[in-house]
Coordinates of C-alpha atoms and ligand atoms in Angstrom, one line a residue:
Chain A
M29 CA 7.3 16.6 104.9
E30 CA 9.2 13.4 104.7
W31 CA 12.6 12.1 103.9
I32 CA 12.8 9.3 101.3
F33 CA 16.3 7.8 101.3
L34 CA 17.4 6.5 97.8
G35 CA 21.0 5.8 98.4
T36 CA 22.7 5.5 101.8
G37 CA 26.1 4.0 101.0
A38 CA 29.5 5.5 100.9
G39 CA 32.1 5.7 98.1
V40 CA 30.9 2.9 95.8
P41 CA 27.6 1.1 95.4
S42 CA 27.1 -2.3 97.1
L43 CA 24.4 -4.8 96.8
D44 CA 22.9 -3.3 100.1
R45 CA 23.3 0.4 99.6
N46 CA 23.5 2.7 96.6
T47 CA 25.6 5.8 96.4
S48 CA 24.1 9.0 97.9
S49 CA 20.8 10.5 97.3
T50 CA 17.9 11.5 99.5
A51 CA 14.5 13.1 98.6
L52 CA 12.6 15.5 100.8
R53 CA 8.9 15.4 99.8
F54 CA 6.6 18.2 100.8
T55 CA 3.5 16.1 101.3
E56 CA 1.4 19.0 102.7
T57 CA 2.0 21.4 99.8
G58 CA 1.4 19.5 96.7
G59 CA 4.0 16.8 96.9
N60 CA 6.9 18.6 95.2
I61 CA 10.3 17.1 95.9
W62 CA 13.8 18.3 96.5
L63 CA 16.7 15.9 96.1
F64 CA 19.9 16.1 98.1
D65 CA 22.8 14.6 96.2
C66 CA 22.5 12.4 93.2
G67 CA 24.9 9.4 93.1
E68 CA 25.0 7.0 90.1
G69 CA 21.9 4.9 89.9
T70 CA 19.7 7.5 91.6
Q71 CA 17.2 7.3 88.7
H72 CA 17.2 3.6 89.1
Q73 CA 16.4 3.9 92.8
I74 CA 13.6 6.4 91.9
L75 CA 12.0 3.8 89.6
E76 CA 11.4 1.6 92.8
S77 CA 10.3 4.5 95.0
P78 CA 7.3 6.9 95.4
V79 CA 9.5 9.7 93.9
R80 CA 8.5 10.9 90.4
L81 CA 11.0 12.9 88.4
S82 CA 8.2 15.3 87.4
R83 CA 7.8 16.4 91.0
V84 CA 11.5 17.0 91.6
D85 CA 11.9 20.8 91.2
R86 CA 15.2 21.4 93.1
I87 CA 18.4 19.4 93.5
F88 CA 20.9 20.3 96.2
I89 CA 24.4 18.9 95.8
T90 CA 26.5 18.8 99.0
H91 CA 29.9 18.2 97.3
L92 CA 31.3 17.0 94.0
H93 CA 32.6 13.6 94.9
G94 CA 31.6 11.0 92.3
D95 CA 29.3 9.0 94.7
H96 CA 27.3 12.2 95.1
I97 CA 27.0 13.5 91.5
F98 CA 27.6 10.8 88.9
G99 CA 23.8 10.1 88.7
L100 CA 23.0 13.8 88.0
P101 CA 23.4 13.8 84.2
G102 CA 21.1 10.7 84.0
V103 CA 18.4 12.3 86.2
L104 CA 18.5 15.5 84.2
G105 CA 18.3 13.6 80.9
S106 CA 15.6 11.2 81.9
R107 CA 13.4 14.0 83.4
S108 CA 13.4 15.5 79.9
F109 CA 13.0 12.1 78.1
H110 CA 9.8 11.5 80.2
G111 CA 8.4 14.7 78.8
V112 CA 8.7 17.0 81.9
T113 CA 8.7 20.7 80.9
T114 CA 8.6 22.4 84.4
P115 CA 11.7 24.2 85.5
L116 CA 14.4 22.6 87.7
T117 CA 17.0 24.4 89.8
L118 CA 20.3 23.0 90.9
Y119 CA 22.3 24.2 93.9
G120 CA 25.9 23.1 94.6
P121 CA 29.6 23.9 94.9
K122 CA 31.6 25.8 92.4
G123 CA 32.4 23.5 89.5
L124 CA 28.8 22.1 89.3
T125 CA 27.9 24.3 86.3
E126 CA 30.9 23.1 84.2
F127 CA 30.2 19.4 85.2
V128 CA 26.6 19.6 84.1
E129 CA 27.3 21.5 80.9
I130 CA 30.1 19.2 79.7
N131 CA 28.0 16.1 80.5
L132 CA 24.9 17.4 78.6
R133 CA 26.9 18.7 75.7
T134 CA 29.0 15.6 75.2
S135 CA 26.0 13.4 75.3
G136 CA 23.9 15.6 73.0
T137 CA 21.3 15.9 75.7
H138 CA 18.8 18.7 74.9
L139 CA 16.5 19.4 77.9
R140 CA 12.9 20.3 77.3
Y141 CA 12.7 22.3 80.5
P142 CA 14.5 25.4 81.9
L143 CA 17.5 24.4 84.0
M144 CA 19.0 26.9 86.4
I145 CA 22.3 26.3 88.3
E146 CA 23.3 28.3 91.4
E147 CA 26.7 27.7 92.8
V148 CA 26.6 28.2 96.6
E149 CA 29.2 29.2 99.3
D150 CA 29.4 29.3 103.0
G151 CA 26.9 31.7 104.6
K152 CA 24.6 32.0 101.6
V153 CA 20.9 32.3 102.7
F154 CA 18.1 32.3 100.2
D155 CA 14.4 31.7 99.8
C156 CA 13.2 28.5 98.2
A157 CA 9.4 28.5 97.6
G158 CA 8.9 30.2 101.0
F159 CA 11.5 28.1 102.9
L160 CA 14.6 29.7 104.2
V161 CA 17.7 27.8 103.1
T162 CA 21.1 28.4 104.8
V163 CA 24.3 27.0 103.4
G164 CA 27.3 26.2 105.6
K165 CA 30.7 24.9 104.7
L166 CA 31.8 21.7 106.4
E167 CA 35.2 19.9 106.4
H168 CA 35.7 17.3 103.8
G169 CA 38.9 17.8 101.8
L170 CA 37.1 19.3 98.9
P171 CA 34.3 21.9 99.5
S172 CA 31.3 20.1 101.1
Y173 CA 28.2 21.9 102.3
G174 CA 25.3 21.4 104.7
Y175 CA 21.8 22.8 104.0
R176 CA 19.5 24.0 106.8
I177 CA 15.9 24.3 105.7
E178 CA 13.4 26.3 107.7
E179 CA 9.7 26.3 107.0
P180 CA 8.0 29.6 107.8
D181 CA 5.9 29.8 110.9
S182 CA 2.1 29.7 110.3
P183 CA -0.2 32.1 112.0
G184 CA -2.5 30.6 114.6
E185 CA -6.0 29.4 113.5
L186 CA -8.9 31.7 113.7
L187 CA -10.9 30.9 116.9
V188 CA -14.3 30.7 115.2
E189 CA -15.9 29.1 118.3
K190 CA -14.9 32.1 120.4
L191 CA -16.2 34.6 117.9
R192 CA -19.5 32.7 117.7
R193 CA -19.7 32.7 121.6
E194 CA -19.3 36.5 121.5
G195 CA -22.0 36.8 118.9
V196 CA -19.8 38.1 116.1
P197 CA -21.6 37.5 112.8
S198 CA -19.5 35.9 110.1
G199 CA -18.4 38.0 107.1
P200 CA -15.4 39.5 105.4
H201 CA -14.0 40.7 108.7
F202 CA -13.2 37.1 109.6
G203 CA -10.5 37.2 107.0
K204 CA -9.1 40.4 108.4
L205 CA -9.1 39.0 111.9
K206 CA -7.3 35.9 110.6
R207 CA -4.6 38.1 109.2
G208 CA -4.2 39.7 112.6
E209 CA -5.8 43.0 111.6
E210 CA -8.2 45.1 113.7
V211 CA -11.9 45.4 112.7
V212 CA -14.8 47.5 113.7
L213 CA -18.2 45.7 113.7
A214 CA -21.5 47.3 112.7
D215 CA -22.5 47.5 116.4
G216 CA -19.3 49.6 117.1
R217 CA -17.3 46.8 118.8
R218 CA -13.6 47.0 118.0
L219 CA -11.9 43.6 117.8
R220 CA -8.1 42.9 117.6
G221 CA -7.1 39.9 115.4
K222 CA -4.5 38.7 117.9
D223 CA -7.2 38.1 120.5
Y224 CA -9.0 35.7 118.1
L225 CA -6.0 33.6 116.9
G226 CA -4.7 30.4 118.3
P227 CA -1.0 30.0 119.0
I228 CA 1.5 30.5 116.2
K229 CA 2.5 27.2 114.6
R230 CA 6.3 27.0 114.4
G231 CA 7.6 25.8 111.0
R232 CA 9.7 22.7 110.8
R233 CA 13.5 22.9 110.6
V234 CA 15.7 20.2 109.1
A235 CA 19.3 20.0 108.2
F236 CA 21.0 17.8 105.6
L237 CA 24.8 17.8 105.9
G238 CA 27.3 16.6 103.3
D239 CA 30.2 14.3 104.1
T240 CA 32.3 15.9 106.8
R241 CA 34.4 15.6 109.9
P242 CA 32.3 16.6 113.0
V243 CA 32.6 20.4 113.0
E244 CA 31.1 23.4 114.8
R245 CA 29.6 24.7 111.5
G246 CA 27.5 21.5 111.5
V247 CA 26.3 22.2 115.0
E248 CA 25.3 25.7 113.9
L249 CA 23.4 24.5 110.9
A250 CA 21.5 21.9 113.0
Q251 CA 20.7 24.3 115.8
D252 CA 17.3 23.2 117.2
V253 CA 16.3 21.3 114.1
D254 CA 13.5 18.8 114.2
C255 CA 15.6 16.4 112.2
L256 CA 19.3 16.3 111.3
V257 CA 20.6 14.0 108.6
H258 CA 24.3 13.5 109.2
E259 CA 26.8 11.0 107.9
G260 CA 27.9 8.2 110.2
S261 CA 30.3 6.5 107.9
F262 CA 32.2 4.6 110.6
A263 CA 32.0 3.0 114.1
D264 CA 33.9 3.6 117.3
G265 CA 37.6 2.8 116.9
C266 CA 37.8 4.3 113.4
E267 CA 38.2 7.9 114.5
D268 CA 41.6 8.2 113.0
H269 CA 40.6 6.7 109.7
A270 CA 37.4 8.9 109.7
H271 CA 39.5 12.0 110.4
R272 CA 42.1 11.2 107.7
Y273 CA 39.4 10.7 105.1
F274 CA 37.3 13.6 106.4
H275 CA 34.4 11.5 107.6
S276 CA 32.6 11.0 111.0
T277 CA 31.8 8.1 113.2
S278 CA 28.2 7.6 114.3
R279 CA 29.1 8.7 117.8
Q280 CA 30.5 11.9 116.5
A281 CA 27.4 12.5 114.5
A282 CA 25.4 12.1 117.7
E283 CA 27.6 14.6 119.4
V284 CA 26.8 17.1 116.7
A285 CA 23.1 16.4 117.2
R286 CA 23.3 16.8 120.9
G287 CA 25.4 20.0 120.7
A288 CA 22.8 21.4 118.3
G289 CA 19.8 20.5 120.5
A290 CA 18.3 18.6 117.5
K291 CA 15.2 16.7 118.1
R292 CA 16.2 13.7 116.1
L293 CA 19.2 12.3 114.1
I294 CA 19.2 10.1 111.0
L295 CA 22.5 8.4 110.2
N296 CA 23.3 8.3 106.5
H297 CA 26.3 7.4 104.3
I298 CA 27.3 4.2 105.9
S299 CA 30.5 2.4 104.8
S300 CA 30.0 -0.8 102.9
R301 CA 32.2 -2.5 105.5
Y302 CA 29.2 -2.6 107.8
R303 CA 26.6 -5.3 107.0
T304 CA 23.1 -5.4 108.5
T305 CA 24.2 -6.9 111.9
D306 CA 26.9 -4.3 112.4
I307 CA 24.4 -1.5 112.0
E308 CA 23.0 -2.1 115.5
E309 CA 26.4 -1.4 116.8
L310 CA 26.7 1.9 114.9
M311 CA 23.3 2.8 116.3
A312 CA 24.1 1.8 119.9
Q313 CA 27.3 3.9 119.9
A314 CA 25.4 6.9 118.7
C315 CA 22.6 6.3 121.2
E316 CA 25.0 6.5 124.1
V317 CA 25.4 10.2 123.3
F318 CA 22.0 11.1 121.9
P319 CA 18.8 9.1 122.3
Y320 CA 16.8 9.8 119.2
V321 CA 18.8 8.1 116.5
D322 CA 17.7 6.2 113.3
V323 CA 19.9 4.6 110.7
A324 CA 18.8 5.1 107.1
F325 CA 18.6 2.2 104.7
D326 CA 17.9 2.5 100.9
H327 CA 14.2 3.2 100.6
S328 CA 13.8 4.2 104.3
M329 CA 11.1 6.9 104.8
F330 CA 10.9 9.2 107.8
S331 CA 8.2 11.8 108.2
V332 CA 8.9 15.1 109.9
E333 CA 5.8 16.3 111.6
R334 CA 5.1 19.9 112.7
P335 CA 6.2 20.5 116.3
V336 CA 3.3 20.8 118.7
Chain B
M24 CA 34.9 -16.1 74.2
E25 CA 31.5 -15.1 75.5
W26 CA 29.2 -12.1 75.5
I27 CA 27.8 -11.1 78.9
F28 CA 25.0 -8.5 78.5
L29 CA 24.8 -6.0 81.3
G30 CA 22.3 -3.5 80.0
T31 CA 20.1 -4.1 77.0
G32 CA 17.6 -1.2 77.1
A33 CA 17.4 2.0 75.1
G34 CA 17.5 5.6 76.2
V35 CA 16.5 5.3 79.8
P36 CA 16.7 2.5 82.4
S37 CA 13.5 0.6 83.1
L38 CA 12.8 -2.0 85.7
D39 CA 13.5 -4.7 83.0
R40 CA 16.5 -3.4 81.2
N41 CA 19.4 -1.1 82.1
T42 CA 21.0 1.3 79.7
S43 CA 23.7 -0.1 77.4
S44 CA 26.7 -2.2 78.4
T45 CA 28.0 -5.5 77.1
A46 CA 31.1 -7.5 78.2
L47 CA 33.2 -9.7 76.0
R48 CA 35.1 -12.2 78.1
F49 CA 38.0 -14.1 76.7
T50 CA 37.5 -17.3 78.6
E51 CA 40.3 -19.2 76.8
T52 CA 43.0 -16.7 77.4
G53 CA 43.0 -15.8 81.1
G54 CA 39.5 -14.3 81.4
N55 CA 40.3 -10.7 80.6
I56 CA 37.3 -8.6 79.7
W57 CA 36.4 -5.9 77.2
L58 CA 33.4 -3.7 77.8
F59 CA 31.3 -2.2 75.0
D60 CA 29.5 0.9 76.2
C61 CA 29.0 1.9 79.8
G62 CA 25.5 3.3 80.6
E63 CA 24.6 4.5 84.0
G64 CA 24.4 1.7 86.5
T65 CA 26.9 -0.6 84.6
Q66 CA 28.9 -1.0 87.8
H67 CA 25.7 -2.0 89.6
Q68 CA 24.9 -4.6 87.0
I69 CA 28.5 -5.8 87.3
L70 CA 28.0 -6.5 91.0
E71 CA 25.4 -9.1 90.0
S72 CA 27.4 -10.6 87.2
P73 CA 30.5 -12.8 86.7
V74 CA 32.4 -9.7 85.5
R75 CA 35.1 -8.4 87.8
L76 CA 36.4 -4.8 87.3
S77 CA 39.9 -6.1 87.8
R78 CA 39.6 -8.1 84.7
V79 CA 38.3 -5.3 82.5
D80 CA 41.3 -3.9 80.6
R81 CA 39.6 -2.3 77.6
I82 CA 36.4 -0.3 77.2
F83 CA 35.0 0.5 73.7
I84 CA 32.5 3.3 73.5
T85 CA 30.3 3.2 70.4
H86 CA 28.9 6.8 70.8
L87 CA 28.5 9.5 73.3
H88 CA 24.7 9.4 74.0
G89 CA 24.1 9.4 77.8
D90 CA 22.7 5.9 77.9
H91 CA 26.0 4.6 76.6
I92 CA 28.5 6.7 78.7
F93 CA 27.0 8.0 82.0
G94 CA 28.2 4.9 83.8
L95 CA 31.8 5.3 82.7
P96 CA 33.0 7.7 85.4
G97 CA 31.7 5.4 88.1
V98 CA 33.3 2.3 86.5
L99 CA 36.6 4.1 86.3
G100 CA 36.5 5.4 89.9
S101 CA 35.3 2.1 91.4
R102 CA 38.0 0.1 89.6
S103 CA 40.5 2.3 91.4
F104 CA 38.6 2.3 94.7
H105 CA 38.8 -1.5 94.7
G106 CA 42.6 -1.3 94.5
V107 CA 43.1 -2.3 90.8
T108 CA 46.4 -1.0 89.5
T109 CA 46.6 -2.6 86.0
P110 CA 46.3 -0.4 83.0
L111 CA 43.0 0.3 81.2
T112 CA 42.5 1.6 77.7
L113 CA 39.4 3.4 76.5
Y114 CA 38.4 3.7 72.8
G115 CA 35.6 5.9 71.6
P116 CA 34.6 8.9 69.5
K117 CA 36.1 12.4 69.6
G118 CA 34.9 14.1 72.8
L119 CA 35.5 11.1 75.0
T120 CA 38.8 12.4 76.4
E121 CA 37.2 15.7 77.5
F122 CA 34.2 13.9 79.0
V123 CA 36.4 11.6 81.1
E124 CA 38.8 14.3 82.2
I125 CA 36.1 16.7 83.4
N126 CA 34.3 14.0 85.3
L127 CA 37.4 12.8 87.0
R128 CA 38.7 16.3 87.7
T129 CA 35.4 17.6 89.1
S130 CA 34.9 14.6 91.4
G131 CA 38.5 14.7 92.6
T132 CA 38.9 11.1 91.4
H133 CA 42.6 10.0 91.3
L134 CA 43.0 6.7 89.6
R135 CA 45.6 4.3 90.9
Y136 CA 46.1 2.7 87.5
P137 CA 47.3 4.1 84.1
L138 CA 44.4 5.2 81.9
M139 CA 44.9 5.6 78.2
I140 CA 42.2 7.1 75.9
E141 CA 42.2 6.6 72.2
E142 CA 39.7 8.5 70.1
V143 CA 38.7 6.5 67.0
E144 CA 37.4 7.3 63.5
D145 CA 36.0 5.5 60.5
G146 CA 38.5 3.0 59.0
K147 CA 40.8 2.8 61.9
V148 CA 42.4 -0.7 62.2
F149 CA 44.5 -1.6 65.2
D150 CA 45.8 -4.5 67.2
C151 CA 44.4 -5.3 70.6
A152 CA 46.3 -8.0 72.4
G153 CA 46.7 -9.9 69.2
F154 CA 43.1 -9.3 68.0
L155 CA 42.5 -7.1 65.0
V156 CA 40.0 -4.4 65.6
T157 CA 38.3 -2.5 62.8
V158 CA 36.2 0.7 63.4
G159 CA 33.4 1.7 61.1
K160 CA 31.2 4.7 61.2
L161 CA 27.5 4.1 61.3
E162 CA 24.5 6.5 61.0
H163 CA 23.1 7.8 64.2
G164 CA 22.8 11.6 64.2
L165 CA 26.0 12.0 66.3
P166 CA 29.1 9.9 65.4
S167 CA 28.4 6.2 66.3
Y168 CA 30.8 3.4 65.5
G169 CA 30.8 -0.3 65.1
Y170 CA 33.7 -2.5 66.1
R171 CA 34.7 -5.7 64.3
I172 CA 37.0 -8.0 66.3
E173 CA 39.1 -10.7 64.6
E174 CA 40.9 -13.4 66.5
P175 CA 44.1 -14.5 64.7
D176 CA 44.0 -17.9 63.0
S177 CA 45.8 -20.7 64.8
P178 CA 48.2 -23.0 63.0
G179 CA 47.0 -26.6 62.7
E180 CA 48.0 -29.1 65.4
L181 CA 51.1 -31.2 64.9
L182 CA 50.1 -34.7 63.7
V183 CA 52.0 -36.6 66.3
E184 CA 50.3 -39.9 65.3
K185 CA 51.5 -39.6 61.7
L186 CA 55.1 -38.8 62.8
R187 CA 55.0 -41.9 65.1
R188 CA 53.7 -44.1 62.2
E189 CA 56.5 -42.9 60.0
G190 CA 59.1 -43.8 62.8
V191 CA 60.2 -40.2 63.4
P192 CA 61.8 -40.0 66.9
S193 CA 60.6 -37.2 69.1
G194 CA 63.0 -34.3 69.8
P195 CA 63.4 -30.6 69.3
H196 CA 62.6 -30.9 65.5
F197 CA 58.9 -31.5 66.6
G198 CA 58.8 -27.9 67.6
K199 CA 60.2 -26.8 64.3
L200 CA 57.7 -28.9 62.4
K201 CA 54.9 -27.4 64.5
R202 CA 56.1 -24.0 63.4
G203 CA 55.9 -25.2 59.8
E204 CA 59.6 -25.3 59.3
E205 CA 61.6 -27.9 57.3
V206 CA 63.9 -30.3 59.3
V207 CA 66.5 -32.9 58.3
L208 CA 66.6 -36.0 60.5
A209 CA 69.7 -37.9 61.5
D210 CA 68.9 -40.6 59.0
G211 CA 68.9 -38.0 56.2
R212 CA 65.1 -37.8 55.7
R213 CA 63.9 -34.3 54.9
L214 CA 60.4 -33.4 56.4
R215 CA 58.3 -30.3 55.6
G216 CA 56.2 -28.9 58.5
K217 CA 53.1 -28.3 56.4
D218 CA 52.9 -32.1 55.7
Y219 CA 52.6 -32.8 59.5
L220 CA 50.1 -30.1 60.5
G221 CA 46.3 -30.4 60.8
P222 CA 44.1 -27.8 59.2
I223 CA 44.5 -24.1 60.2
K224 CA 42.0 -23.1 62.8
R225 CA 40.2 -20.0 61.8
G226 CA 39.9 -17.3 64.5
R227 CA 36.6 -16.1 65.6
R228 CA 35.1 -12.9 64.2
V229 CA 32.5 -10.8 66.0
A230 CA 31.1 -7.4 65.5
F231 CA 29.5 -5.1 68.0
L232 CA 27.6 -2.2 66.4
G233 CA 26.5 1.0 68.1
D234 CA 23.1 2.6 67.6
T235 CA 22.4 3.1 63.9
R236 CA 20.0 3.0 61.0
P237 CA 20.6 -0.1 59.0
V238 CA 23.6 0.8 56.8
E239 CA 26.1 -0.7 54.3
R240 CA 29.0 0.0 56.6
G241 CA 27.4 -2.3 59.2
V242 CA 27.2 -5.0 56.6
E243 CA 30.9 -4.6 55.8
L244 CA 31.9 -4.7 59.5
A245 CA 29.8 -7.8 60.0
Q246 CA 31.1 -9.7 56.9
D247 CA 31.2 -13.4 57.7
V248 CA 31.3 -12.9 61.4
D249 CA 30.5 -15.7 63.8
C250 CA 28.3 -13.3 65.8
L251 CA 26.9 -9.9 65.2
V252 CA 25.4 -7.8 68.0
H253 CA 23.1 -5.2 66.4
E254 CA 20.5 -2.9 67.9
G255 CA 16.9 -3.9 67.3
S256 CA 15.2 -1.0 69.0
F257 CA 11.8 -1.3 67.4
A258 CA 9.3 -3.7 65.7
D259 CA 7.7 -3.8 62.2
G260 CA 5.6 -0.7 61.6
C261 CA 8.1 1.6 63.4
E262 CA 10.4 2.0 60.4
D263 CA 9.6 5.8 60.0
H264 CA 10.1 6.4 63.7
A265 CA 13.3 4.3 63.7
H266 CA 14.6 6.2 60.7
R267 CA 13.8 9.6 62.2
Y268 CA 15.6 8.7 65.5
F269 CA 18.5 6.9 63.7
H270 CA 17.6 3.4 64.9
S271 CA 16.8 0.1 63.4
T272 CA 13.9 -2.4 63.6
S273 CA 14.7 -6.0 64.5
R274 CA 13.9 -7.0 60.8
Q275 CA 16.4 -4.4 59.5
A276 CA 19.0 -5.8 61.9
A277 CA 18.3 -9.3 60.4
E278 CA 18.7 -7.9 56.9
V279 CA 22.2 -6.6 57.9
A280 CA 23.1 -10.0 59.3
R281 CA 21.9 -11.8 56.2
G282 CA 23.7 -9.3 53.9
A283 CA 26.9 -9.8 55.8
G284 CA 26.7 -13.6 55.8
A285 CA 26.9 -13.6 59.6
K286 CA 26.5 -16.9 61.4
R287 CA 24.4 -15.5 64.2
L288 CA 22.6 -12.3 65.3
I289 CA 22.0 -11.0 68.8
L290 CA 19.4 -8.2 69.1
N291 CA 20.3 -5.6 71.7
H292 CA 19.1 -2.1 72.7
I293 CA 15.4 -2.9 72.9
S294 CA 13.0 0.0 73.5
S295 CA 11.3 0.0 76.9
R296 CA 7.9 0.1 75.1
Y297 CA 8.3 -3.7 74.5
R298 CA 7.6 -5.9 77.5
T299 CA 8.5 -9.6 77.7
T300 CA 5.6 -10.8 75.6
D301 CA 6.3 -8.4 72.8
I302 CA 9.9 -9.7 72.5
E303 CA 8.7 -12.8 70.8
E304 CA 7.2 -10.6 68.1
L305 CA 10.5 -8.7 67.6
M306 CA 12.3 -12.0 67.3
A307 CA 9.8 -13.6 64.9
Q308 CA 10.0 -10.6 62.6
A309 CA 13.8 -10.9 62.5
C310 CA 13.6 -14.6 62.0
E311 CA 11.5 -14.2 58.8
V312 CA 14.7 -12.7 57.3
F313 CA 17.5 -14.5 59.0
P314 CA 17.1 -17.7 61.0
Y315 CA 19.8 -17.5 63.7
V316 CA 18.5 -14.8 66.0
D317 CA 18.6 -14.3 69.8
V318 CA 17.3 -11.4 71.8
A319 CA 19.6 -10.2 74.7
F320 CA 18.2 -9.6 78.1
D321 CA 20.1 -8.1 81.0
H322 CA 22.5 -10.8 82.3
S323 CA 22.1 -13.0 79.1
M324 CA 25.3 -14.8 78.2
F325 CA 26.1 -16.2 74.8
S326 CA 29.3 -18.1 74.1
V327 CA 31.0 -17.8 70.7
E328 CA 32.8 -21.0 69.9
R329 CA 35.6 -21.5 67.4
P330 CA 34.3 -22.4 64.0
V331 CA 35.0 -26.1 63.1
Ligands
LIG406 ZN1 32.6 12.6 99.9
LIG407 ZN1 22.1 6.4 70.8

């Protein structure tokens, strides 16, 4: 899977960074895409990215601030305009349904595909196409959520070489062994699946957190993840400002990553006060706390590989 | 005054043309700006234009299709975010108030400036900072309006040379003459203002029409205007398609301009099916009917001079 950052700014668009949106593309399983947040101009950013609206089948909204949702009506409408008929599900805070309905109704937008909207709350856990999604409430003035996504573990591979060495003929019992079952061969030998399977492959775990002060719930959501996306709106020295406006500094984001035992941190939602040269500073401050840090720019892509 | 085109596409944004928005800048009177329509990404286009949100004091919405309004919440919010405190007035069809209120409320957007919203209907005539604005209903499936804007005529200039030739001493009676009043000089001469004024300078008249089939009401709104902005979504051969979707071809737009005795036509709202090379064709077809045609591109600017 890979993150494709479409908008990495905060509050308002600038010439450098658009308002918030990030795609998670499931490269190994057909290339379907989940979006996280949908600021104004997300569909414009998509035009210049590998993302296709036809592949987007879920959109997760972290919170209802304008820089995270004002692009949603346009994405919904254009997905239909381009002839997509496959279903789409939205997840987000209470109020999302009314927002979407009024926008579609006012604009006379009739979608050609089924649209489902699920309003979430703290502690909700649900299955999304085999992935386990956990919702946690953060601290941002208005309800803001983080999403933890867990890929299921995969059973180990069938040790075909070992079976061949032991003279086991191939046949339907290979499938049973692969599923971990017990089989009895024609010559009377009894084989247990678990003896012929490689190690279980742990699924990937990622967390995408909405705007927030650094909070314990964020640490919980990011526990042992392979990749955490956390806002790092501000630099050292802006702690008071960040606290007042319910945001985090890059160092605070790194403290969350360290506390959670995350493997990697991607800083997102960067204030437009920081230009390219200041970004190294934001990064350096985070790296003093946690070594595996990247800063996302618009159109940055980061792949998340299966842990070995 | 001048038109600054921010988005000249139709329906959805493309890499060439954004969704609808056009600015009218009053260069001679302080540089305030009126916007016509506000598709998604209008604030992004503004970032790359001479338009400043602080100078925008009125926004006219022609109709509520998404490609004309989905950028409005962002423009309203960013105008406040950037610290503007001067009032803003919106004009548009019934439904605009609810749309704006839900978007601002859902996103927790608190504006630092007074916002007025006036819903318009066919035949409404009102004064905007001395300009007369007339609203006319067009034909577009859902209510779509055109706006005719008339600058007041200016009185002729005081003919100072003539007064000097006739030996009239300067003094406060110059002001009275300039206002067209009658004065009696110290030597008993009686002068009438109208004898010492140059010709009246006619104000400019422009019309900006929303999406529409070609209709008589459009011709009325554009009567004798110096500049008509009309959609020309499609080319010859697409008349049935245009009719079905309540749009016009470029030739039909030219027929409206000719019927109205307009001085000039600017074609706007061009379907994304036409690339740069096809644009010459759209233009040529219009020019067969009416000779003074331009096609707007994103960031095109056209000045409208006072008639001589
Ligand atoms: Zn926020
Ligand atoms: Zn329309």
